[in-house]
mmCIF file of C-alpha atoms and ligand atoms in Angstrom:
data_model
loop_
_atom_site.group_PDB
_atom_site.id
_atom_site.type_symbol
_atom_site.label_atom_id
_atom_site.label_comp_id
_atom_site.label_asym_id
_atom_site.label_seq_id
_atom_site.Cartn_x
_atom_site.Cartn_y
_atom_site.Cartn_z
ATOM 1 C CA UNK A 1 10.316 2.761 1.931
ATOM 2 C CA UNK A 2 9.590 -0.987 1.567
ATOM 3 C CA UNK A 3 5.951 -1.515 0.347
ATOM 4 C CA UNK A 4 4.036 -4.939 0.498
ATOM 5 C CA UNK A 5 0.548 -5.547 -0.553
ATOM 6 C CA UNK A 6 -0.691 -8.545 1.038
ATOM 7 C CA UNK A 7 -2.366 -10.024 -1.712
ATOM 8 C CA UNK A 8 -4.640 -12.449 0.312
ATOM 9 C CA UNK A 9 -5.984 -9.380 2.126
ATOM 10 C CA UNK A 10 -6.524 -6.793 -0.668
ATOM 11 C CA UNK A 11 -10.041 -6.705 -1.592
ATOM 12 C CA UNK A 12 -9.913 -4.386 -4.182
ATOM 13 C CA UNK A 13 -11.493 -1.144 -2.539
ATOM 14 C CA UNK A 14 -9.087 1.191 -4.667
ATOM 15 C CA UNK A 15 -8.893 3.574 -1.508
ATOM 16 C CA UNK A 16 -4.776 3.196 -1.870
ATOM 17 C CA UNK A 17 -5.194 3.929 -5.512
ATOM 18 C CA UNK A 18 -7.100 7.377 -4.559
ATOM 19 C CA UNK A 19 -4.478 8.239 -1.685
ATOM 20 C CA UNK A 20 -1.213 7.469 -3.564
ATOM 21 C CA UNK A 21 -2.324 6.780 -7.466
ATOM 22 C CA UNK A 22 1.202 7.073 -8.876
ATOM 23 C CA UNK A 23 2.208 4.094 -6.639
ATOM 24 C CA UNK A 24 -0.700 1.729 -6.419
ATOM 25 C CA UNK A 25 -2.535 0.699 -9.239
ATOM 26 C CA UNK A 26 -5.290 -2.402 -9.280
ATOM 27 C CA UNK A 27 -4.094 -5.426 -11.682
ATOM 28 C CA UNK A 28 -6.567 -7.009 -13.833
ATOM 29 C CA UNK A 29 -7.868 -9.121 -10.797
ATOM 30 C CA UNK A 30 -8.958 -5.877 -8.982
ATOM 31 C CA UNK A 31 -5.655 -6.610 -6.782
ATOM 32 C CA UNK A 32 -3.560 -3.779 -5.618
ATOM 33 C CA UNK A 33 -0.339 -3.627 -6.927
ATOM 34 C CA UNK A 34 3.203 -1.233 -6.399
ATOM 35 C CA UNK A 35 3.937 0.517 -9.798
ATOM 36 C CA UNK A 36 6.362 2.611 -8.501
ATOM 37 C CA UNK A 37 7.504 2.448 -4.625
ATOM 38 C CA UNK A 38 8.727 6.245 -5.283
ATOM 39 C CA UNK A 39 6.149 7.780 -6.785
ATOM 40 C CA UNK A 40 4.330 9.638 -4.471
ATOM 41 C CA UNK A 41 5.509 11.047 -0.838
ATOM 42 C CA UNK A 42 6.244 8.951 2.133
ATOM 43 C CA UNK A 43 2.982 10.641 3.881
ATOM 44 C CA UNK A 44 0.911 9.766 0.636
ATOM 45 C CA UNK A 45 2.214 6.365 0.984
ATOM 46 C CA UNK A 46 1.342 5.888 4.736
ATOM 47 C CA UNK A 47 -1.941 7.543 4.294
ATOM 48 C CA UNK A 48 -2.892 5.132 1.610
ATOM 49 C CA UNK A 49 -2.014 2.080 3.871
ATOM 50 C CA UNK A 50 -3.866 3.721 6.782
ATOM 51 C CA UNK A 51 -7.080 3.998 4.731
ATOM 52 C CA UNK A 52 -7.194 0.609 3.442
ATOM 53 C CA UNK A 53 -10.136 -1.253 5.051
ATOM 54 C CA UNK A 54 -8.448 -4.617 5.563
ATOM 55 C CA UNK A 55 -5.070 -3.410 6.351
ATOM 56 C CA UNK A 56 -3.176 -5.031 3.161
ATOM 57 C CA UNK A 57 -0.554 -2.643 2.840
ATOM 58 C CA UNK A 58 2.541 -2.879 4.959
ATOM 59 C CA UNK A 59 5.200 -0.279 4.714
ATOM 60 C CA UNK A 60 8.443 -0.540 6.276
ATOM 61 C CA UNK A 61 11.668 1.484 6.484
ATOM 62 C CA UNK A 62 14.050 0.803 3.528
ATOM 63 C CA UNK A 63 17.257 -1.114 5.250
ATOM 64 C CA UNK A 64 16.409 -1.357 8.702
ATOM 65 C CA UNK A 65 13.272 -3.239 7.930
ATOM 66 C CA UNK A 66 11.339 -1.094 11.064
ATOM 67 C CA UNK A 67 7.792 -1.513 10.598
ATOM 68 C CA UNK A 68 6.172 1.806 10.096
ATOM 69 C CA UNK A 69 2.565 0.733 9.685
ATOM 70 C CA UNK A 70 0.391 -1.154 10.500
ATOM 71 C CA UNK A 71 2.109 -1.219 13.977
ATOM 72 C CA UNK A 72 3.647 -4.621 14.571
HETATM 73 S S1 SF4 B 1 -7.186 -0.244 -0.390
HETATM 74 FE FE1 SF4 B 1 -6.580 -2.057 0.694
HETATM 75 S S2 SF4 B 1 -8.107 -3.677 -0.083
HETATM 76 FE FE2 SF4 B 1 -8.324 -1.716 -1.370
HETATM 77 S S3 SF4 B 1 -7.244 -2.039 -3.014
HETATM 78 FE FE3 SF4 B 1 -5.944 -1.015 -1.750
HETATM 79 S S4 SF4 B 1 -4.645 -2.581 -0.713
HETATM 80 FE FE4 SF4 B 1 -6.521 -3.409 -1.739
#
């Protein structure tokens, strides 16, 4: 899956890190970054996107680019 963190939307709550800690980490500005897109299961990654209060995480299918979350 292709994972994008929209930095302008991220407010550093860290919920994504709790949901999928091998994929998301906070950088020095407390903005979420993707450290390993394959670090956790797809389910955990989608959950991370869902629990993000600002919907800053966009998950798309690799290859097709089809939006998985949030709904387009
Ligand atoms: S849950 Fe959302 S707002 Fe919080 S750190 Fe992750 S991407 Fe940023």
